[in-house]
């Protein structure tokens, strides 16, 4: 256990150094604030386009997509944060063989590296939400009683994302090219089907089924229920109460965790067999 | 059988070897997916399977500085990778510190480290010191101990003035020194060094050789497996050497004993103008083996002959002159490890 913790700490430190240390500290802070703000403006633009096309102006619709997009920051950065660890250690830093042969759990090492990405993403989400409330008139309300549910949902949502990311990592032990496509395609899939930008009810029947099969859909829904209690844009998941969704998220995080361990083990074994742990594909 | 069991002393079974392999074989599948239907043994065309290690059996004792000497592609790195738990064998067994590399890698990892020369690994955004420190943390070296060791080793390897430089600003050789320190900082009991001096300047190579030799000899329980294709390096440093070519261990002994294998032979070295035909030298009576290397820069050929005695020299010279090639130097010399290799395979190490 102490080895796991030590590995996690060192890997998180390394991840943080890489995420933050590429420039002066003040520039990093500025960048961390400006980037989500820029993202918020793109959203405003998207909303204006939607509103013009649809000829409707619904502030609660704006709040819906604003919060959805803010939390989507987690999806992209957590998935990418886990998946690219193997890729970058192997191809850019060429350190993977030395990390791999050290007496640590490589799985935990990846989690540690990703932790810094999650921290950076959390900051970006907070900035986005604050900016929305302060300048864009997004109406959010959070009652103190809901905070534990929000936190639990957050933890479980991130856990699911990390597990999915490690599944991708396991595959990237074996191939470099295709995983890159996956790591970009999967967030795109989530973006469309999980009720991020537009509600599930806007999807065709089959699309709704796809959405309901992905645990993140429930995560987005629950988060939005708590943060924007006013909206009733989408009723698709109304049958599920908060606790059911938490349970669902808990169950899926377990399933994905098990899956990630299995895929990671297999990927690692096959890579070690094929001599691909430290391959450089110059991709 | 007739072998006598030595009385007293420890039999080898009591003490596990630092490294032991039995019938260790590693075959790499060909690169291309769609392979022409060929036999597995045909690997020379580059697309078929390659047998990188072929039933390798060897034993490295605790406290030994053991060298693997062989030309490019001999299988040295492959062997190191298997022993360092980075690669699985295709068949056969390998034990490091008594543990099976395939089944039980974790306890092995706690006792080993590895450094490969000629590569530029490292996290560019970290400083040299941070980079080494980070790796030491994976091994649970207490931070204070680690920092003290890093400082000491940086002085030894001449990297002290680069201690707070970002890794991306280091030259290739400096990165290699950093990686050497990374290997020693965890104080492993078994250290794998793959061509540790490759591409380093003479001084740096000297420092590393001396440090490695001291590290093994002055302390107990430290084992080093070193690969090289510099015969001088192997000769100078190693207690024992395995000569490896095309995945097979051809001989394994102390440098002195290896050279003694050809003590009855005579070694001649010649430098001549480029030759059209070199194959015919093999048919001269008394020529046991020879190697031939073209030097493109000078347009000359270097020949090394392993002869039973001096009688074929006249015939060799006459065959060279009939090719209108001039002899620039002819020298009879002491046998080197490379000559041992030439006598066995008819090629040099380079
Ligand atoms: N990952 C791989 N895939 C396919 N073939 C490989 C792989 N790694 C090594 N080989 C092949 O195995 C053989 C042995 O290679 P290895 O790297 O062990 O040689 P080496 O003795 O270290 O040579 P060098 O002195 O050039 O470093 C070579 O023919 C090489 O082409
Ligand atoms: Mg090699």
XYZ file of C-alpha atoms and ligand atoms in Angstrom:
665
model
C 0.000 0.000 0.000
C 2.739 2.422 0.902
C 4.426 1.613 -2.406
C 1.233 2.533 -4.231
C 0.935 5.787 -2.366
C 4.573 6.673 -2.894
C 4.286 5.874 -6.592
C 1.140 7.945 -6.871
C 2.743 10.912 -5.152
C 5.887 10.898 -7.262
C 3.932 10.406 -10.475
C 1.543 13.200 -9.536
C 4.512 15.440 -8.818
C 5.983 14.597 -12.215
C 2.656 15.222 -13.934
C 2.303 18.538 -12.191
C 5.824 19.613 -13.124
C 5.094 18.791 -16.741
C 1.732 20.534 -16.763
C 2.784 23.659 -14.948
C 6.501 24.021 -15.342
C 6.697 24.771 -19.042
C 6.520 28.512 -18.408
C 6.776 31.188 -15.749
C 4.334 30.666 -12.869
C 2.387 33.902 -13.507
C 2.011 33.020 -17.166
C 0.763 29.590 -16.198
C -1.891 31.103 -13.920
C -2.931 33.547 -16.603
C -3.132 30.765 -19.138
C -5.153 28.596 -16.761
C -7.714 31.380 -16.434
C -7.772 32.591 -20.015
C -8.149 29.194 -21.581
C -11.494 28.304 -19.966
C -12.729 31.872 -20.492
C -11.951 31.564 -24.179
C -13.849 28.281 -24.147
C -16.816 30.059 -22.579
C -16.885 32.609 -25.375
C -16.962 29.866 -27.969
C -20.000 28.504 -26.160
C -21.721 31.850 -26.258
C -21.097 31.932 -29.971
C -22.510 28.441 -30.383
C -25.576 29.385 -28.395
C -26.154 32.496 -30.468
C -25.976 30.408 -33.638
C -28.389 27.833 -32.214
C -30.768 30.499 -31.019
C -30.736 32.227 -34.381
C -31.320 29.008 -36.315
C -33.958 27.745 -33.936
C -35.456 31.184 -33.640
C -35.835 30.707 -29.916
C -34.067 32.196 -27.003
C -34.170 30.083 -23.904
C -31.840 31.125 -21.073
C -32.258 27.756 -19.397
C -31.053 26.105 -22.600
C -27.940 28.240 -22.395
C -27.418 27.198 -18.786
C -27.892 23.571 -19.861
C -25.179 23.605 -22.467
C -22.927 25.865 -20.443
C -22.762 23.541 -17.457
C -22.569 20.492 -19.692
C -19.632 21.931 -21.575
C -17.905 23.057 -18.426
C -17.951 19.509 -17.057
C -16.931 18.123 -20.389
C -13.519 19.645 -19.699
C -13.057 16.731 -17.288
C -13.815 14.172 -19.960
C -11.311 15.389 -22.476
C -8.498 16.058 -20.042
C -8.904 12.917 -17.926
C -9.115 10.572 -20.897
C -6.233 12.255 -22.615
C -4.304 12.572 -19.362
C -4.292 8.823 -18.796
C -3.926 7.673 -22.341
C -1.001 9.881 -23.260
C 1.189 8.767 -20.358
C 2.329 5.588 -22.076
C 2.527 7.292 -25.420
C 4.675 10.184 -24.240
C 6.941 8.151 -21.965
C 7.548 5.804 -24.819
C 7.910 8.103 -27.768
C 8.986 11.520 -26.497
C 10.798 11.041 -23.225
C 11.889 7.451 -23.925
C 11.779 6.764 -20.237
C 9.165 4.045 -20.325
C 11.602 1.157 -20.009
C 13.096 2.637 -16.869
C 9.765 3.437 -15.314
C 8.460 0.037 -16.319
C 11.315 -1.967 -14.787
C 11.186 -0.078 -11.510
C 9.442 -1.787 -8.597
C 6.178 0.109 -8.859
C 2.726 -0.482 -10.235
C 2.652 1.113 -13.644
C -1.106 1.375 -13.344
C -0.796 3.532 -10.243
C 1.911 5.546 -11.926
C -0.499 6.421 -14.727
C -3.165 7.422 -12.211
C -0.641 9.678 -10.522
C 0.326 11.334 -13.774
C -3.348 11.870 -14.587
C -4.053 13.358 -11.164
C -2.390 16.584 -12.141
C -4.529 16.758 -15.277
C -7.636 16.319 -13.124
C -6.469 19.111 -10.831
C -5.840 21.449 -13.745
C -9.223 20.527 -15.219
C -10.989 21.163 -11.914
C -9.550 24.644 -11.839
C -10.666 25.233 -15.412
C -14.190 24.014 -14.637
C -14.432 26.293 -11.609
C -13.208 29.259 -13.645
C -15.698 28.481 -16.396
C -18.617 28.208 -14.008
C -17.645 31.359 -12.122
C -17.253 33.271 -15.335
C -20.631 32.077 -16.509
C -22.341 33.168 -13.332
C -20.570 36.504 -13.146
C -20.629 37.647 -16.746
C -22.909 35.512 -18.837
C -25.959 35.399 -16.648
C -25.925 31.646 -16.190
C -28.254 31.024 -13.290
C -26.886 28.423 -10.984
C -27.996 27.442 -7.575
C -26.362 25.021 -5.237
C -28.014 24.173 -1.976
C -25.676 23.110 0.785
C -27.613 19.887 1.260
C -26.673 18.813 -2.260
C -22.943 19.258 -1.838
C -22.276 15.684 -0.650
C -24.117 14.253 -3.644
C -22.256 16.574 -5.991
C -18.923 15.572 -4.505
C -19.790 11.872 -4.605
C -20.915 12.194 -8.213
C -17.730 14.066 -9.039
C -15.509 11.392 -7.524
C -17.378 8.566 -9.236
C -17.498 10.374 -12.568
C -13.748 10.953 -12.497
C -13.209 7.326 -11.475
C -15.160 6.120 -14.502
C -13.204 8.464 -16.749
C -9.861 7.352 -15.331
C -10.797 3.710 -15.798
C -11.819 4.306 -19.404
C -8.560 6.196 -19.925
C -6.534 3.293 -18.580
C -8.359 0.898 -20.887
C -7.143 3.084 -23.737
C -3.692 3.097 -22.176
C -3.683 -0.704 -22.107
C -4.454 -0.752 -25.782
C -1.808 1.847 -26.526
C 0.826 -0.548 -25.198
C 0.294 -2.430 -28.410
C -0.416 0.130 -31.038
C 0.271 3.793 -31.317
C -1.746 4.930 -34.260
C -5.217 3.620 -33.658
C -5.348 4.570 -30.024
C -4.765 8.159 -30.921
C -7.899 8.026 -33.022
C -9.773 6.358 -30.184
C -8.624 8.892 -27.645
C -9.993 11.633 -29.818
C -13.042 9.767 -31.037
C -14.351 8.604 -27.692
C -14.693 12.074 -26.170
C -16.440 13.095 -29.374
C -18.840 10.219 -28.923
C -19.507 11.255 -25.348
C -19.975 14.835 -26.454
C -22.772 13.878 -28.779
C -24.520 11.107 -26.867
C -24.148 12.014 -23.203
C -26.242 15.135 -23.116
C -23.401 17.616 -23.040
C -24.349 20.204 -25.600
C -27.932 19.256 -26.306
C -30.401 17.132 -24.358
C -30.912 13.439 -24.921
C -34.442 14.187 -26.046
C -33.000 15.936 -29.077
C -31.435 12.642 -30.206
C -33.202 10.048 -32.318
C -34.463 6.931 -30.543
C -31.286 4.880 -31.136
C -29.088 7.769 -30.106
C -30.977 8.021 -26.853
C -30.326 4.330 -26.211
C -26.632 4.836 -26.853
C -26.617 7.756 -24.451
C -28.394 5.816 -21.747
C -25.867 3.009 -22.027
C -22.987 5.327 -21.167
C -22.589 6.026 -17.435
C -21.339 9.550 -18.074
C -24.785 10.548 -19.286
C -26.093 10.016 -15.787
C -23.194 11.917 -14.357
C -23.912 14.946 -16.505
C -27.583 14.751 -15.693
C -27.081 14.552 -11.954
C -24.505 17.319 -11.937
C -26.830 19.552 -13.858
C -29.796 18.780 -11.637
C -27.791 19.963 -8.682
C -26.113 22.985 -10.237
C -28.935 24.288 -12.400
C -32.040 23.148 -10.549
C -34.245 25.468 -12.617
C -33.827 23.733 -15.979
C -36.266 21.154 -17.118
C -34.912 20.912 -20.635
C -34.586 17.181 -20.606
C -36.839 14.700 -18.858
C -35.356 11.526 -20.290
C -33.676 10.500 -17.062
C -36.253 11.889 -14.674
C -37.245 8.389 -13.652
C -33.908 8.021 -11.897
C -33.557 9.789 -8.594
C -30.226 11.133 -7.356
C -29.366 8.146 -5.251
C -30.113 5.682 -8.026
C -27.794 7.611 -10.287
C -25.075 7.593 -7.658
C -25.475 3.842 -7.310
C -25.372 3.463 -11.063
C -22.193 5.506 -11.220
C -20.705 3.476 -8.417
C -21.508 0.223 -10.174
C -20.092 1.441 -13.479
C -16.941 2.712 -11.873
C -16.425 -0.769 -10.417
C -17.110 -2.410 -13.750
C -14.807 -0.069 -15.630
C -12.142 -0.418 -12.983
C -12.211 -4.202 -13.335
C -12.203 -3.856 -17.089
C -9.289 -1.448 -17.009
C -7.230 -3.787 -14.838
C -7.911 -6.669 -17.187
C -7.237 -4.740 -20.384
C -4.138 -3.160 -18.881
C -2.770 -6.526 -17.768
C -3.411 -8.090 -21.135
C -1.953 -5.120 -22.981
C 1.122 -5.193 -20.786
C 1.568 -8.943 -21.162
C 1.195 -8.935 -24.915
C 3.515 -5.945 -25.224
C 6.145 -7.636 -23.092
C 5.792 -10.744 -25.198
C 6.049 -8.879 -28.468
C 8.865 -6.615 -27.306
C 6.736 -3.517 -27.669
C 6.947 -1.986 -24.203
C 9.649 0.422 -25.259
C 9.077 0.543 -28.993
C 9.380 3.883 -30.672
C 7.131 4.143 -33.660
C 8.234 7.674 -34.485
C 4.569 8.319 -34.883
C 30.580 -39.463 -14.574
C 34.244 -38.832 -14.100
C 33.950 -35.299 -12.726
C 35.092 -34.993 -9.193
C 32.993 -32.976 -6.815
C 35.204 -30.457 -5.043
C 35.568 -31.279 -1.386
C 34.463 -28.579 1.020
C 33.508 -25.059 -0.061
C 30.066 -24.170 -1.232
C 28.572 -26.101 -4.037
C 26.909 -23.853 -6.558
C 23.456 -25.123 -5.774
C 23.514 -23.504 -2.330
C 24.047 -20.061 -3.690
C 21.737 -18.866 -6.399
C 23.453 -17.204 -9.278
C 22.903 -13.533 -9.832
C 21.801 -14.471 -13.314
C 21.134 -17.852 -14.786
C 19.613 -18.771 -18.123
C 18.695 -22.144 -19.534
C 17.943 -22.706 -23.178
C 16.896 -19.110 -23.371
C 15.474 -18.387 -26.790
C 13.918 -15.260 -28.167
C 12.386 -15.059 -31.591
C 11.037 -11.815 -32.963
C 8.161 -12.133 -35.363
C 8.695 -10.432 -38.689
C 7.601 -6.872 -39.114
C 5.138 -7.326 -41.910
C 1.663 -8.614 -41.242
C 1.340 -10.467 -44.495
C 4.304 -12.711 -44.477
C 5.320 -14.826 -47.371
C 5.019 -18.448 -46.443
C 8.523 -19.339 -45.438
C 10.202 -21.483 -42.899
C 10.823 -19.944 -39.518
C 14.548 -20.403 -39.928
C 14.743 -18.014 -42.826
C 15.094 -14.664 -41.223
C 17.767 -13.000 -43.238
C 15.562 -11.092 -45.638
C 14.438 -8.753 -42.894
C 10.749 -9.550 -42.951
C 10.762 -13.069 -41.555
C 11.197 -14.028 -37.916
C 14.561 -13.293 -36.337
C 16.120 -15.570 -33.751
C 17.754 -13.000 -31.506
C 18.743 -15.516 -28.822
C 19.275 -19.163 -29.537
C 19.280 -21.540 -26.570
C 21.481 -19.369 -24.434
C 22.759 -20.994 -21.265
C 24.895 -18.994 -18.905
C 25.523 -18.348 -15.267
C 26.728 -15.151 -13.696
C 28.008 -15.362 -10.156
C 27.230 -12.993 -7.382
C 29.804 -10.224 -7.326
C 30.953 -10.780 -10.865
C 31.569 -8.198 -13.550
C 30.384 -10.120 -16.550
C 30.681 -8.991 -20.134
C 28.735 -9.841 -23.251
C 30.870 -9.213 -26.271
C 29.452 -9.427 -29.748
C 28.917 -7.564 -33.009
C 25.816 -5.552 -33.938
C 22.666 -7.602 -33.881
C 24.251 -10.400 -31.855
C 21.435 -10.380 -29.300
C 23.111 -8.510 -26.441
C 20.367 -5.960 -25.909
C 17.714 -8.631 -26.260
C 19.319 -10.641 -23.474
C 19.568 -7.588 -21.225
C 15.943 -6.707 -21.873
C 14.793 -10.170 -20.913
C 16.830 -10.136 -17.732
C 15.576 -6.658 -16.859
C 11.969 -7.947 -17.151
C 11.206 -5.757 -20.129
C 10.792 -8.566 -22.595
C 9.530 -12.123 -22.288
C 11.508 -15.077 -23.583
C 9.990 -17.117 -26.384
C 11.140 -20.295 -24.686
C 13.600 -21.386 -22.060
C 14.146 -19.896 -18.654
C 15.954 -16.985 -17.120
C 16.497 -16.309 -13.431
C 17.687 -13.098 -11.897
C 18.533 -13.115 -8.195
C 16.872 -16.512 -8.093
C 13.534 -15.352 -9.512
C 11.981 -16.326 -12.787
C 11.847 -13.308 -15.121
C 8.626 -14.463 -16.725
C 6.669 -15.475 -13.660
C 8.006 -13.362 -10.883
C 9.279 -10.004 -12.127
C 8.489 -7.875 -9.101
C 11.171 -9.092 -6.661
C 13.658 -8.877 -9.508
C 12.785 -5.255 -10.125
C 13.539 -4.404 -6.530
C 17.119 -5.555 -6.967
C 18.091 -4.430 -10.421
C 18.584 -1.382 -12.518
C 19.496 -0.853 -16.122
C 21.261 1.785 -18.160
C 21.393 1.791 -21.931
C 24.022 3.879 -23.622
C 23.480 5.903 -26.744
C 19.964 7.011 -25.992
C 18.605 10.308 -24.806
C 15.865 9.449 -22.370
C 14.741 11.847 -19.665
C 12.011 14.323 -18.827
C 13.123 17.499 -20.540
C 11.235 19.837 -18.222
C 12.872 18.518 -15.072
C 16.349 19.429 -13.971
C 19.048 16.799 -14.071
C 18.851 16.352 -10.337
C 15.058 16.178 -10.223
C 15.035 13.606 -12.961
C 17.398 11.278 -11.112
C 15.716 11.937 -7.786
C 12.345 11.018 -9.230
C 13.535 7.610 -10.358
C 15.134 6.953 -6.990
C 11.737 7.543 -5.409
C 10.269 4.663 -7.374
C 12.707 2.440 -5.505
C 11.863 3.899 -2.131
C 15.292 5.420 -1.575
C 14.831 7.952 1.236
C 14.913 11.422 -0.241
C 17.879 12.583 1.833
C 19.952 9.527 0.980
C 19.032 9.913 -2.648
C 20.061 13.561 -2.750
C 23.382 12.851 -1.083
C 24.102 10.029 -3.523
C 23.125 12.179 -6.487
C 25.497 14.946 -5.409
C 28.325 12.506 -4.951
C 27.739 10.758 -8.258
C 27.413 14.065 -10.080
C 30.860 14.986 -8.905
C 32.233 11.622 -9.983
C 30.723 11.719 -13.453
C 31.439 15.392 -14.030
C 27.836 16.541 -14.146
C 27.948 18.725 -11.076
C 27.796 22.007 -12.945
C 24.721 20.763 -14.800
C 22.862 19.745 -11.663
C 20.168 22.394 -11.982
C 20.034 22.480 -15.755
C 16.860 21.318 -17.443
C 17.349 17.943 -19.047
C 16.310 19.244 -22.456
C 19.367 21.510 -22.430
C 21.815 18.652 -21.930
C 23.991 17.227 -24.671
C 23.625 13.572 -25.596
C 26.674 12.597 -23.598
C 25.522 14.562 -20.572
C 22.168 12.823 -20.695
C 23.976 9.539 -20.794
C 25.954 10.471 -17.706
C 22.689 11.417 -16.036
C 21.313 8.003 -16.888
C 24.398 6.347 -15.464
C 23.727 8.150 -12.196
C 20.108 7.067 -12.386
C 21.367 3.494 -12.542
C 23.636 3.771 -9.523
C 21.482 5.961 -7.326
C 19.136 3.118 -6.432
C 22.103 1.022 -5.305
C 20.931 -2.138 -7.095
C 22.505 -5.510 -6.393
C 22.473 -6.341 -10.081
C 23.104 -3.677 -12.659
C 22.617 -4.155 -16.386
C 24.671 -1.857 -18.565
C 23.971 -1.955 -22.272
C 26.894 -0.331 -24.095
C 27.436 2.161 -21.271
C 30.233 4.068 -22.978
C 28.708 4.271 -26.433
C 29.237 7.709 -27.889
C 31.032 9.131 -24.867
C 34.314 10.968 -25.109
C 37.457 9.173 -24.033
C 37.607 10.774 -20.603
C 33.986 10.153 -19.750
C 34.269 6.544 -20.900
C 37.362 6.140 -18.734
C 35.584 7.530 -15.687
C 32.624 5.240 -16.183
C 34.754 2.141 -16.652
C 36.735 2.880 -13.520
C 33.636 3.605 -11.517
C 31.914 0.414 -12.583
C 34.986 -1.685 -11.836
C 35.372 -0.123 -8.403
C 31.694 -0.477 -7.672
C 31.801 -4.213 -8.240
C 35.190 -4.947 -6.747
C 35.157 -2.784 -3.637
C 31.735 -3.830 -2.439
C 30.260 -7.204 -1.846
C 27.140 -8.501 -3.476
C 27.274 -6.214 -6.509
C 26.958 -7.818 -9.910
C 27.227 -6.115 -13.272
C 26.280 -7.480 -16.640
C 27.762 -5.290 -19.306
C 27.399 -5.496 -23.049
C 29.852 -3.991 -25.422
C 31.301 -4.380 -28.822
C 34.571 -2.768 -27.786
C 36.868 -5.657 -27.106
C 39.294 -3.509 -25.142
C 36.534 -2.512 -22.789
C 35.480 -6.100 -22.234
C 39.054 -7.240 -21.826
C 39.948 -4.568 -19.324
C 36.840 -4.603 -17.198
C 35.328 -8.035 -17.065
C 35.981 -10.991 -14.827
C 34.410 -13.229 -17.408
C 33.181 -12.683 -20.924
C 30.666 -14.461 -23.072
C 31.265 -14.054 -26.761
C 27.945 -13.927 -28.523
C 27.087 -13.960 -32.192
C 23.727 -14.399 -33.907
C 22.057 -15.280 -30.655
C 24.490 -18.022 -29.703
C 27.101 -17.982 -26.995
C 30.254 -19.162 -28.674
C 32.552 -19.122 -25.674
C 32.456 -18.019 -22.095
C 35.523 -17.615 -19.925
C 37.949 -15.144 -18.401
C 39.598 -12.816 -20.913
C 42.946 -14.516 -20.345
C 41.547 -17.970 -20.932
C 39.719 -16.872 -24.036
C 42.915 -15.497 -25.496
C 44.703 -18.674 -24.510
C 42.354 -20.558 -26.812
C 44.299 -19.195 -29.743
C 47.722 -19.090 -28.089
C 49.141 -21.602 -30.535
C 47.963 -19.519 -33.432
C 49.678 -16.579 -34.999
C 47.873 -13.319 -35.598
C 48.814 -11.092 -38.495
C 47.290 -7.724 -39.289
C 47.564 -6.081 -42.663
C 46.517 -2.784 -44.080
C 46.200 -2.872 -47.851
C 44.502 -1.085 -50.747
C 40.904 -2.105 -51.336
C 40.688 -5.675 -52.593
C 38.372 -7.128 -55.243
C 38.372 -10.638 -53.966
C 38.837 -11.633 -50.361
C 37.070 -14.976 -50.248
C 40.001 -16.918 -51.670
C 42.175 -16.280 -48.604
C 40.206 -18.885 -46.739
C 41.455 -21.637 -49.004
C 45.125 -21.006 -48.270
C 46.640 -23.783 -46.236
C 47.360 -22.799 -42.693
C 44.796 -19.972 -42.590
C 42.444 -20.841 -39.745
C 40.254 -17.838 -40.213
C 40.408 -14.207 -41.194
C 38.429 -11.013 -41.104
C 38.196 -8.199 -43.588
C 37.057 -4.659 -43.001
C 36.895 -1.893 -45.578
C 37.720 1.587 -44.420
C 35.759 3.839 -46.737
C 37.428 6.993 -45.480
C 40.942 5.896 -46.408
C 39.998 3.514 -49.201
C 41.932 0.777 -47.523
C 41.143 -2.670 -46.242
C 42.118 -4.072 -42.878
C 42.761 -7.787 -42.750
C 43.346 -9.913 -39.693
C 44.555 -13.475 -40.174
C 44.572 -16.221 -37.594
C 47.263 -18.607 -38.820
C 48.505 -21.957 -37.625
C 52.029 -20.684 -38.106
C 53.842 -18.137 -40.225
C 54.149 -20.216 -43.382
C 51.035 -18.920 -45.227
C 52.185 -15.294 -45.037
C 54.063 -15.434 -48.324
C 51.058 -16.858 -50.141
C 48.752 -14.230 -48.620
C 51.041 -11.433 -49.717
C 51.328 -12.793 -53.219
C 47.529 -13.000 -53.564
C 47.251 -9.417 -52.441
C 49.833 -8.163 -54.883
C 48.312 -10.090 -57.803
C 45.167 -8.016 -57.200
C 47.349 -4.970 -57.804
C 46.840 -3.931 -54.236
C 49.619 -2.401 -52.192
C 50.478 -3.562 -48.694
C 50.761 -0.562 -46.372
C 51.526 -2.401 -43.205
C 52.028 -5.910 -41.966
C 52.232 -6.717 -38.327
C 52.429 -9.801 -36.207
C 50.693 -9.195 -32.914
C 49.497 -10.541 -29.603
C 46.077 -12.160 -29.773
C 43.166 -9.973 -28.684
C 39.617 -10.914 -27.828
C 38.619 -9.832 -31.276
C 41.029 -12.362 -32.712
C 39.312 -15.027 -30.652
C 36.071 -13.920 -32.217
C 37.589 -13.905 -35.712
C 38.993 -17.390 -35.232
C 35.500 -18.597 -34.377
C 33.316 -16.819 -36.914
C 35.574 -15.302 -39.562
C 34.376 -11.769 -38.979
C 35.493 -8.896 -36.815
C 33.435 -7.295 -34.096
C 32.787 -4.011 -35.884
N 11.704 -5.403 -31.247
C 12.274 -6.128 -32.197
N 11.563 -6.591 -33.234
C 12.128 -7.336 -34.190
N 13.406 -7.697 -34.210
C 14.196 -7.276 -33.206
C 13.677 -6.474 -32.146
N 14.679 -6.209 -31.282
C 15.762 -6.817 -31.778
N 15.483 -7.469 -32.931
C 16.435 -8.263 -33.736
O 17.104 -9.154 -32.890
C 18.479 -9.250 -33.220
C 19.322 -8.946 -32.002
O 19.181 -7.588 -31.683
P 19.869 -6.922 -30.414
O 19.344 -5.552 -30.304
O 19.713 -7.812 -29.258
O 21.390 -6.902 -30.866
P 22.641 -6.268 -30.123
O 23.608 -7.362 -29.880
O 22.217 -5.479 -28.968
O 23.236 -5.335 -31.248
P 23.890 -3.866 -31.145
O 25.350 -4.057 -30.889
O 23.664 -3.317 -32.501
O 23.195 -3.118 -30.095
C 18.692 -8.301 -34.369
O 18.730 -9.062 -35.553
C 17.503 -7.399 -34.353
O 17.155 -7.039 -35.655
Mg 22.278 -3.458 -28.462
